[in-house]
XYZ file of C-alpha atoms in Angstrom:
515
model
C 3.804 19.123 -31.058
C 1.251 16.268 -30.066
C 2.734 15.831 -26.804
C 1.728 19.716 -26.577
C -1.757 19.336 -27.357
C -2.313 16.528 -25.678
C -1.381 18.386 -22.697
C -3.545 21.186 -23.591
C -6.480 19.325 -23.973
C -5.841 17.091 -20.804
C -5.971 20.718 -19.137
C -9.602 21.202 -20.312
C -10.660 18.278 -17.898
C -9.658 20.158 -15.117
C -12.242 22.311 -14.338
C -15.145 19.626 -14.508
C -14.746 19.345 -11.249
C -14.798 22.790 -10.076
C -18.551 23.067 -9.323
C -18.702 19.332 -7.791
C -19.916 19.164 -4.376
C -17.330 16.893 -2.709
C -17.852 14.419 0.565
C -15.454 13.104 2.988
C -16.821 10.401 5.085
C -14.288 9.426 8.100
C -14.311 6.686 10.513
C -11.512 5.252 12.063
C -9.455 3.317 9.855
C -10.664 4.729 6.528
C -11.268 8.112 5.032
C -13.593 8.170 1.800
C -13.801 10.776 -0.583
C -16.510 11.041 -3.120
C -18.950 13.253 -5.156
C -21.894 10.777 -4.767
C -24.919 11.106 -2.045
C -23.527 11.943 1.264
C -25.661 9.194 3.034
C -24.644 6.394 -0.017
C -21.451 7.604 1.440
C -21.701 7.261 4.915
C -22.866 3.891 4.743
C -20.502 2.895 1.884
C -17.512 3.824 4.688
C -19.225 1.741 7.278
C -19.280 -0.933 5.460
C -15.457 -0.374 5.065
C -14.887 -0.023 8.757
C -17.355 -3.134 9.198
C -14.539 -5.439 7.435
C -11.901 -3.996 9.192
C -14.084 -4.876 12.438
C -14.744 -8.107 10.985
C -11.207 -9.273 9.887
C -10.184 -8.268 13.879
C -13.022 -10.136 15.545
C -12.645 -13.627 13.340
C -8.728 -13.329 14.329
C -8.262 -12.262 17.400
C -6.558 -9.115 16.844
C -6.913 -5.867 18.788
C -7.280 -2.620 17.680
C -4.905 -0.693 18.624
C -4.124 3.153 18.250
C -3.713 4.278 14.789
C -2.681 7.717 13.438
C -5.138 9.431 11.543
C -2.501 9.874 8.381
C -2.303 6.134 7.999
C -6.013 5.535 7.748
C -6.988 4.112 4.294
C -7.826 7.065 1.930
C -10.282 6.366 -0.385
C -10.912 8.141 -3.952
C -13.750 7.129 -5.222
C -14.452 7.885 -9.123
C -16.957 8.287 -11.384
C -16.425 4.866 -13.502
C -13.731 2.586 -14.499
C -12.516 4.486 -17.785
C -11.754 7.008 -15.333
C -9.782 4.569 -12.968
C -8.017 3.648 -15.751
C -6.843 6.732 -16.838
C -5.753 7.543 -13.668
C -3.981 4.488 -13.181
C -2.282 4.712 -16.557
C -3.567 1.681 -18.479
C -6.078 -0.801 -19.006
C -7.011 -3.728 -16.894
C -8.010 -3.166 -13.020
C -11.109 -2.341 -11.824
C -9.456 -0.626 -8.445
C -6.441 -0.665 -6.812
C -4.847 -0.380 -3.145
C -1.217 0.436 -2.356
C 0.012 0.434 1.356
C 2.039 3.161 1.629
C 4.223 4.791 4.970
C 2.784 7.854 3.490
C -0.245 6.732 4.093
C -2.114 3.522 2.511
C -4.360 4.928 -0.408
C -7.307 3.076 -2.473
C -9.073 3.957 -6.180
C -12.459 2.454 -6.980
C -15.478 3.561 -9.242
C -18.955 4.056 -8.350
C -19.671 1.282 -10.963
C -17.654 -1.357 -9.956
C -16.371 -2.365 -13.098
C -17.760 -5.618 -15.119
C -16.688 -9.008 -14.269
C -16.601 -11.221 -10.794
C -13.182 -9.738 -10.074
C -14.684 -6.218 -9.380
C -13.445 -2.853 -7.285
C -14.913 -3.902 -3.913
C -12.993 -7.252 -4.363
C -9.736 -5.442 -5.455
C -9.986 -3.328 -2.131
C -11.188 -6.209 0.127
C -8.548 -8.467 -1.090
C -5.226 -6.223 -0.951
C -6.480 -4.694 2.351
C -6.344 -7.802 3.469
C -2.819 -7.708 2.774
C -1.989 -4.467 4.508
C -3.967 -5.648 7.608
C -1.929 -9.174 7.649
C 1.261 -7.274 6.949
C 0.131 -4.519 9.831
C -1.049 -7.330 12.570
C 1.732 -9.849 12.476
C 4.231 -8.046 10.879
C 7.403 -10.222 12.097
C 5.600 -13.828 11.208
C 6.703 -15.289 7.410
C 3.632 -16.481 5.660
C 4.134 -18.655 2.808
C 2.441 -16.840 -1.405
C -0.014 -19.577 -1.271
C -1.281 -18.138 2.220
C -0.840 -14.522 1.684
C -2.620 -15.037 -1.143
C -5.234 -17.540 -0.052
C -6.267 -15.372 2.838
C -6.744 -12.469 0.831
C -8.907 -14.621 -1.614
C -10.561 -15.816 0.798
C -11.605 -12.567 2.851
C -11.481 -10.556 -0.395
C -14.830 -12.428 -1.530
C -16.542 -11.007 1.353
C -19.974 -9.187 0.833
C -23.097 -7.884 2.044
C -26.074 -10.524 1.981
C -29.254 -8.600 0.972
C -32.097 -8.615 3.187
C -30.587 -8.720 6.637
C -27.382 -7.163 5.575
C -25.176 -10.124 7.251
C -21.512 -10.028 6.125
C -20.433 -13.439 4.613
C -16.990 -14.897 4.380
C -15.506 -17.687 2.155
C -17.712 -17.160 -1.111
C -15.754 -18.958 -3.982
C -13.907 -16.656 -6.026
C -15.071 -17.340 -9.370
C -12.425 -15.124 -11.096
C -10.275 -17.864 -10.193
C -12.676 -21.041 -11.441
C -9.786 -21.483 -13.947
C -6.685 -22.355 -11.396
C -8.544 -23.897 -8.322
C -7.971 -27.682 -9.635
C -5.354 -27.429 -11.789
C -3.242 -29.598 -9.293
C -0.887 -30.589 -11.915
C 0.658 -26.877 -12.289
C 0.680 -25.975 -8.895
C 1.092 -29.906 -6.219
C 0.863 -28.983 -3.050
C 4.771 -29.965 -3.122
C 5.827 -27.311 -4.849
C 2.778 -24.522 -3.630
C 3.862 -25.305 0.021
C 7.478 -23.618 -0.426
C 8.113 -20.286 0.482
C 9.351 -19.681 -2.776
C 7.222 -21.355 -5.194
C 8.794 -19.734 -8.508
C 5.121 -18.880 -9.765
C 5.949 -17.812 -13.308
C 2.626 -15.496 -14.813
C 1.259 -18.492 -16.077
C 0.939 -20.102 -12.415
C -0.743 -16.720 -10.943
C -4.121 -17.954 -11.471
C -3.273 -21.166 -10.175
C -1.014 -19.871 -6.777
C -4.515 -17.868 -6.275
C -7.001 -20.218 -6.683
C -4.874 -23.110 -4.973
C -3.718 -21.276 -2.470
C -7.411 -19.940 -1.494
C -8.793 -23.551 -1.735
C -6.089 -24.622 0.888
C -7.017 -21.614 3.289
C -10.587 -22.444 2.940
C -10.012 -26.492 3.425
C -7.727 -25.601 6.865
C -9.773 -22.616 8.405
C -13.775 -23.541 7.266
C -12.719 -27.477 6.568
C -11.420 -28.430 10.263
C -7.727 -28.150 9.641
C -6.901 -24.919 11.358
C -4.727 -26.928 13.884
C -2.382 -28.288 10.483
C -2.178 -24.825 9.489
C -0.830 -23.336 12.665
C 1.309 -25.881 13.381
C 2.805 -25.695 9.856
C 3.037 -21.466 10.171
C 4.788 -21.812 13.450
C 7.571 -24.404 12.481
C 8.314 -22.021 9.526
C 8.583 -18.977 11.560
C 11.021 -21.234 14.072
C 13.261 -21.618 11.575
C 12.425 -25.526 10.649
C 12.954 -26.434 6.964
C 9.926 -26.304 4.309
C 10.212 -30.141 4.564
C 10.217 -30.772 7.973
C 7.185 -27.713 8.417
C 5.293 -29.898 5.681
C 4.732 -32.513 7.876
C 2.001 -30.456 9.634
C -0.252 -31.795 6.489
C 0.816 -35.539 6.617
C 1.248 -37.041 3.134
C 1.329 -34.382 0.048
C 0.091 -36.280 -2.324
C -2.818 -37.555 -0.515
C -3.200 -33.728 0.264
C -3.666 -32.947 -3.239
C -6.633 -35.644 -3.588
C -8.018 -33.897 -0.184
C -7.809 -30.603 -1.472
C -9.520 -31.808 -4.732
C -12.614 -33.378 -3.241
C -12.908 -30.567 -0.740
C -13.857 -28.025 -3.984
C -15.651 -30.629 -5.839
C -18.197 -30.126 -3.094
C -21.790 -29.209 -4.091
C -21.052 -26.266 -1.408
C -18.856 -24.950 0.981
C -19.294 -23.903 4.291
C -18.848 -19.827 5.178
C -18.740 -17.864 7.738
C -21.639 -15.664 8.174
C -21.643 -12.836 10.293
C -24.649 -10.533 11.177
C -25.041 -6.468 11.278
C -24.452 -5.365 15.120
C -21.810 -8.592 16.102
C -19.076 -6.245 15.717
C -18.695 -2.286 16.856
C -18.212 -0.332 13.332
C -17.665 3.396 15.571
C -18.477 6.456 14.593
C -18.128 7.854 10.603
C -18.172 11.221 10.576
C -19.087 13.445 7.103
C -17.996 16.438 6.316
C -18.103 18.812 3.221
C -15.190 19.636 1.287
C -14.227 23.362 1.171
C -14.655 25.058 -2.798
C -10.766 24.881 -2.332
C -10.648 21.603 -1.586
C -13.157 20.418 -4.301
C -11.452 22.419 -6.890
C -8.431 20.681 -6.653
C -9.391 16.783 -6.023
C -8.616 15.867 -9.992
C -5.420 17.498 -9.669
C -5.051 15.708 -5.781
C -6.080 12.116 -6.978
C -3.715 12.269 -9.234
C -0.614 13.527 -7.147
C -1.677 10.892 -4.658
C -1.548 8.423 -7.390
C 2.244 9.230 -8.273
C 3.187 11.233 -11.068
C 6.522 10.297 -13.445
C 8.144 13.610 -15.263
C 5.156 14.091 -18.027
C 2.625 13.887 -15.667
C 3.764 16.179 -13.372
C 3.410 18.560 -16.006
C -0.124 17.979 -16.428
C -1.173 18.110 -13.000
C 0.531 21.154 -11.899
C -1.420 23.100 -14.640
C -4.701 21.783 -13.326
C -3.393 22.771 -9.470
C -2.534 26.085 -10.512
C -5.506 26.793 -12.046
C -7.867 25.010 -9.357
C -5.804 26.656 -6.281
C -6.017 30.579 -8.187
C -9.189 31.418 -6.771
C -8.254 29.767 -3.147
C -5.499 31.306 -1.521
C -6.143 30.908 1.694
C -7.684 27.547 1.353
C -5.308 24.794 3.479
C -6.358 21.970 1.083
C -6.139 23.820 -2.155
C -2.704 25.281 -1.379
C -1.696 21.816 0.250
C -2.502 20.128 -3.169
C -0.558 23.276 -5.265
C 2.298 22.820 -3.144
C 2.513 18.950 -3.644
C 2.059 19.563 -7.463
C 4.434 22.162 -7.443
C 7.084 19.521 -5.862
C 6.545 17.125 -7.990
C 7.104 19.370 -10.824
C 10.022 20.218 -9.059
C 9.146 23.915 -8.610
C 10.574 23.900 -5.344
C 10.285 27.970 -4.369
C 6.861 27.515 -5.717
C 6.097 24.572 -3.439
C 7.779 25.818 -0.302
C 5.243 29.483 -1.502
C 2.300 27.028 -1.188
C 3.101 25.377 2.016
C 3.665 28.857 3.774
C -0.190 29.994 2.415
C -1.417 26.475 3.647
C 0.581 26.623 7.151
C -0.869 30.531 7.428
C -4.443 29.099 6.782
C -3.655 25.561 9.192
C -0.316 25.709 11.194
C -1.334 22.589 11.965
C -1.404 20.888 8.527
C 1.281 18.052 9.298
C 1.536 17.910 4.947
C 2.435 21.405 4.829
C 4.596 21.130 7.502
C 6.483 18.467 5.142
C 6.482 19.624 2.229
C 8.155 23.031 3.468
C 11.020 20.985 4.306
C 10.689 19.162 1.730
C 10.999 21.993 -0.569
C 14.131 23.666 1.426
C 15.649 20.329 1.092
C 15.922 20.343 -2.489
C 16.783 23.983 -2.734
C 19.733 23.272 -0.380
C 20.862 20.004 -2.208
C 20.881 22.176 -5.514
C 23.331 25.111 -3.963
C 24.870 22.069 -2.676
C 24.717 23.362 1.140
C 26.941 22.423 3.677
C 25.698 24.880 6.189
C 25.099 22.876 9.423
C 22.826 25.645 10.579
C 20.799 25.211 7.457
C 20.030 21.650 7.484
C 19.130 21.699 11.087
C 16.172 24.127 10.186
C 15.181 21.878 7.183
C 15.108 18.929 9.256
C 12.994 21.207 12.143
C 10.216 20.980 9.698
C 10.294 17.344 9.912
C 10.638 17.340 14.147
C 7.286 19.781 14.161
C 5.411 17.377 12.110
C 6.176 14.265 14.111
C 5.369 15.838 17.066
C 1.840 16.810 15.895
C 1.569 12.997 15.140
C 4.308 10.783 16.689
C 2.640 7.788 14.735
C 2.727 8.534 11.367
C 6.163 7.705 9.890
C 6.825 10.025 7.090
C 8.431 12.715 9.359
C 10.332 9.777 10.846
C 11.274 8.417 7.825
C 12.114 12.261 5.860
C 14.537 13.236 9.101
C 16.676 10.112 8.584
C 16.841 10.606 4.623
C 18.136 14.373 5.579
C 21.301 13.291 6.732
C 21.936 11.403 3.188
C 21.061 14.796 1.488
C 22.732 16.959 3.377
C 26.149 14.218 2.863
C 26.012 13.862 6.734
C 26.040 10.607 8.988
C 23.305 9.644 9.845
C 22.737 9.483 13.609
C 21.842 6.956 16.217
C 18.729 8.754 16.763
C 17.610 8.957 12.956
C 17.953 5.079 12.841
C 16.025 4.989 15.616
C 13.628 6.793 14.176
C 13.557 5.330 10.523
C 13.069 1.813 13.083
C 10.163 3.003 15.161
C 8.344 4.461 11.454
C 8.910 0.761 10.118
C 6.825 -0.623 13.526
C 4.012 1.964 12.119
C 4.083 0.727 8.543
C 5.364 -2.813 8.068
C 3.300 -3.066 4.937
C 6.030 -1.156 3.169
C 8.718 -2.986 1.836
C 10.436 -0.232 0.398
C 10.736 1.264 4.581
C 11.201 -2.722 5.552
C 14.193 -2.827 2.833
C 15.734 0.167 4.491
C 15.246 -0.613 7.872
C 16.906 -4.240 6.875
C 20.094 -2.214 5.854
C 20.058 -0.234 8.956
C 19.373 -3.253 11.233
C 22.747 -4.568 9.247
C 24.704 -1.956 10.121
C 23.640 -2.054 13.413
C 24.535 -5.835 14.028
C 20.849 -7.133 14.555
C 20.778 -9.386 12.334
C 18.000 -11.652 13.837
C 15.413 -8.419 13.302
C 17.286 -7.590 9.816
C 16.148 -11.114 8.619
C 12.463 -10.583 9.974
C 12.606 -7.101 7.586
C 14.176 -9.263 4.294
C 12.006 -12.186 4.876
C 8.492 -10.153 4.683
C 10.231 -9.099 0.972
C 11.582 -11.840 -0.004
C 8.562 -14.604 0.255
C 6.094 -12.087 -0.374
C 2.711 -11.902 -2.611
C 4.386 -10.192 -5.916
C 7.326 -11.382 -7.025
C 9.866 -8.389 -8.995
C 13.357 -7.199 -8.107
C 12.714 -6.263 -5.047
C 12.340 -10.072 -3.864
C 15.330 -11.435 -5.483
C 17.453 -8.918 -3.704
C 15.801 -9.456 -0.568
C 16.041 -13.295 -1.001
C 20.143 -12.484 -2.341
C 21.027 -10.672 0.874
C 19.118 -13.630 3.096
C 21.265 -16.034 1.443
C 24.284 -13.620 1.854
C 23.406 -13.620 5.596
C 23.206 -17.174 6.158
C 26.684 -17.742 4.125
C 28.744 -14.889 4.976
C 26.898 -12.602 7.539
C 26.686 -9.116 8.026
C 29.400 -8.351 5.229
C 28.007 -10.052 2.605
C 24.883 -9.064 3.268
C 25.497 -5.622 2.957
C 27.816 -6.016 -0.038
C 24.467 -7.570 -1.883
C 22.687 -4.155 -0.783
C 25.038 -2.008 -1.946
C 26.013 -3.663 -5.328
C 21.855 -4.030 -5.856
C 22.100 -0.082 -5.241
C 25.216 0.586 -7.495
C 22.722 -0.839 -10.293
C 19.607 0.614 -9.904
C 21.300 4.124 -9.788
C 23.091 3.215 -13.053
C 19.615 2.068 -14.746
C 18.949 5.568 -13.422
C 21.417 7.055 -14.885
C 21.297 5.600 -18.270
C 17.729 6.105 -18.205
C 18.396 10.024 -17.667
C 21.084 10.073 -20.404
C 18.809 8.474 -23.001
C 16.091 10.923 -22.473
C 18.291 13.749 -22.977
C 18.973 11.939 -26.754
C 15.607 11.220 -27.626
């Protein structure tokens, strides 16, 4: 019964956003969406674009070609509470998740209270996704995926002459900077450090002081040469000696932040080429449905599908022939797992937009599940479905979800999987490295395929990186597996790792059905 109203009242939210005049401001690796002043928008989004720029011109990385699906999508909200909601509980000012879907971002228009606010959040776990995206087949040690993030994540907008500076002191992380004790540079150095949650603070604020100290302090030399005899396969030991003595290191790294100040890198408005950012208006459609889209976007468990797919219905009613209202309805409708519904929604979108690479998805998305249920074997049938898939990839070659959908339809449909959908589910993982769930897969298939030089490249990236959870000890499981017993053992690891998560499934399912 409370589970009922609370439902019903989380319903009456819905339309507040009905009358809202929505923006999206576009340029060309983000796409921000907001109901704030159109020009506060614009230049918001440049500024975005301007760190991007930025982040390329200090390393030396080119811009290439990027598909307009995988720019950064950004929802911006009206405070923190809100985030929070959204997000599901207490604690971040923002968030970013990389995504072969498409990488998306959450902030507030007020930033949140604290040093460790939105703008930081993004800045910092782009940084990530663009290290992931640039070098995606280099290992970097926690303390440097972290460090660099800290260190660019700082970043901001010096008023007066609006010159971007880089290497401000994050002073969220005053606490773990000298706590040398917890975190020597002995044990930081490894690729595996074993951070426990206490040690977070410290990995951070260590690990930024160290990028700072080697890129701004005159050791960038030390650092590459200690990156490139990891990535050559030399032991942590022998790639330590890059730094000379650790202990005298430590003492380095120690009087290098007791400094009155630290250098930065300062660079002014017009060094680097921000583009074009285009703005455009959001249909009533479109604007009707953006509570009910942010929160699809955000990922919905079983409950909250519920929820959102009453605030679709009701958004989309008025908009039938709206491509982003229906495109939103049909997602909702999925996740609620309405599938006729959904597949209804994609066909009004696709009549409104046959070019709407989402619908496009979606439709087979929805025919997938509808076949799985009848429990199809119809070759026929599953060659449509996966035509669906084929149309939207050829709209947009670069974006990997109808890559990465057309191998997973062979698993559905009980089929091998082809030559050419491994291919595929390979060439989605070169668009979106950032993923690990796509880099786990892509491992496996790598595996199977013999390569195991590029399948340790994919398990590395997951095994040594930023946030430590399952997903790393498996990775780091079928590495060892590899370097003791090869291909076999490696795969045996994957499969026994699957064998339990689909039990915790499972068991998961069965209790739900007793509560």
């Amino acid at each position: 019964m409370v589970r009922r109203f609370l439902l019903a009242a989380s319903l009456l939210l819905a339309p507040s956003l009905a009358h809202a005049e929505w923006y999206e401001a576009s340029s060309k690796h983000f796409v921000v969406y907001s109901d704030d002043n159109p020009d506060k928008l614009k230049a918001y989004t440049a500024r975005l674009e301007r760190f991007d720029q930025t982040l390329r011109f200090l390393t030396g990385t080119p811009d290439k070609p990027l598909s307009p699906m995988m720019r950064v999508h950004v929802y911006v909200l009206a405070n923190v509470n809100e985030l929070q909601r959204l997000y599901g509980r207490s604690g971040p000012a923002g968030w970013f998740e990389g995504r072969a879907t498409g990488p998306i971002a959450f902030v507030p228009k007020d930033d949140g209270n604290g040093a460790l606010d939105a703008q930081t959040i993004l800045q910092h776990e782009y940084a990530h996704s663009f290290m992931f995206s640039s070098w995606p087949s280099v290992v970097f040690p926690k303390w440097f995926v972290e460090g660099f993030a800290e260190f660019v994540g700082t970043a901001f907008y010096r008023t007066g002459d609006d010159t971007l500076v880089i290497g401000k002191a994050p002073e969220y992380r005053a606490y773990g900077i000298d706590r040398v004790a917890q975190m020597p540079a002995e044990r930081m150095l490894q690729l595996d450090p074993k951070d426990k949650e206490i040690d977070t603070q410290t990995l951070y604020g260590r690990g930024w002081l160290l990028t700072h100290y080697t890129i701004l302090g005159g050791h960038s030399k030390e650092l590459a040469s200690y990156i490139q005899a990891l990535n050559e396969g030399k032991s942590v030991e022998e790639a330590n000696k890059a730094f000379g003595s650790l202990g005298q290191l430590d003492a380095k790294l120690n009087a290098y932040g007791a400094r009155a100040s630290l250098p930065t890198i300062t660079v002014p408005a017009g060094k680097v080429q921000v583009g074009d950012v285009t703005l455009r208006k959001l249909t009533a459609g479109e604007a009707s449905t953006m509570k009910a889209r942010m929160w699809s976007t955000r990922g919905v468990d079983e409950e909250r599908a519920k929820m959102v797919i009453g605030w679709a219905r009701q958004a989309a009613a008025a908009y039938p022939n709206d491509s982003g209202a229906q495109n939103e309805l049909a997602e909702a409708e999925f996740d609620a797992k309405n599938y006729a519904a959904s597949e209804a929604a994609a066909d009004r979108a696709l009549a409104a937009d046959p070019g709407s690479i989402h619908a496009l998805l979606y439709k087979g998305m929805a025919q997938q599940e509808i076949a799985k249920a009848e429990k199809s074997t119809d070759a026929a049938r599953w060659k449509a479905i996966r035509g669906w898939f084929i149309k939207a990839n050829k709209l947009d070659p670069g974006y990997p979800q109808p890559l990465i959908l057309y191998y997973e339809s062979f698993g559905e449909a009980g089929q091998p999987v082809p030559k050419v959908a491994q291919d595929g589910l390979i060439g989605a993982y070169s668009y979106a490295p950032f993923d690990n769930g796509l880099r786990a897969r892509v491992g496996k298939v790598l595996l199977e395929q013999g390569n195991l030089a590029g399948a340790r490249i994919a398990f590395e990236k997951i095994a040594y990186g930023p946030h430590p959870d399952a997903a790393n000890n498996v990775a780091l499981n079928v590495l060892k597996a590899m370097d003791s017993g090869g291909k076999d053992a490696a795969l045996k690891v994957i499969a026994d790792a699957e064998a339990k998560a689909k039990k915790a499934e499972e068991d998961a399912k069965n209790k739900k059905k007793t509560d």
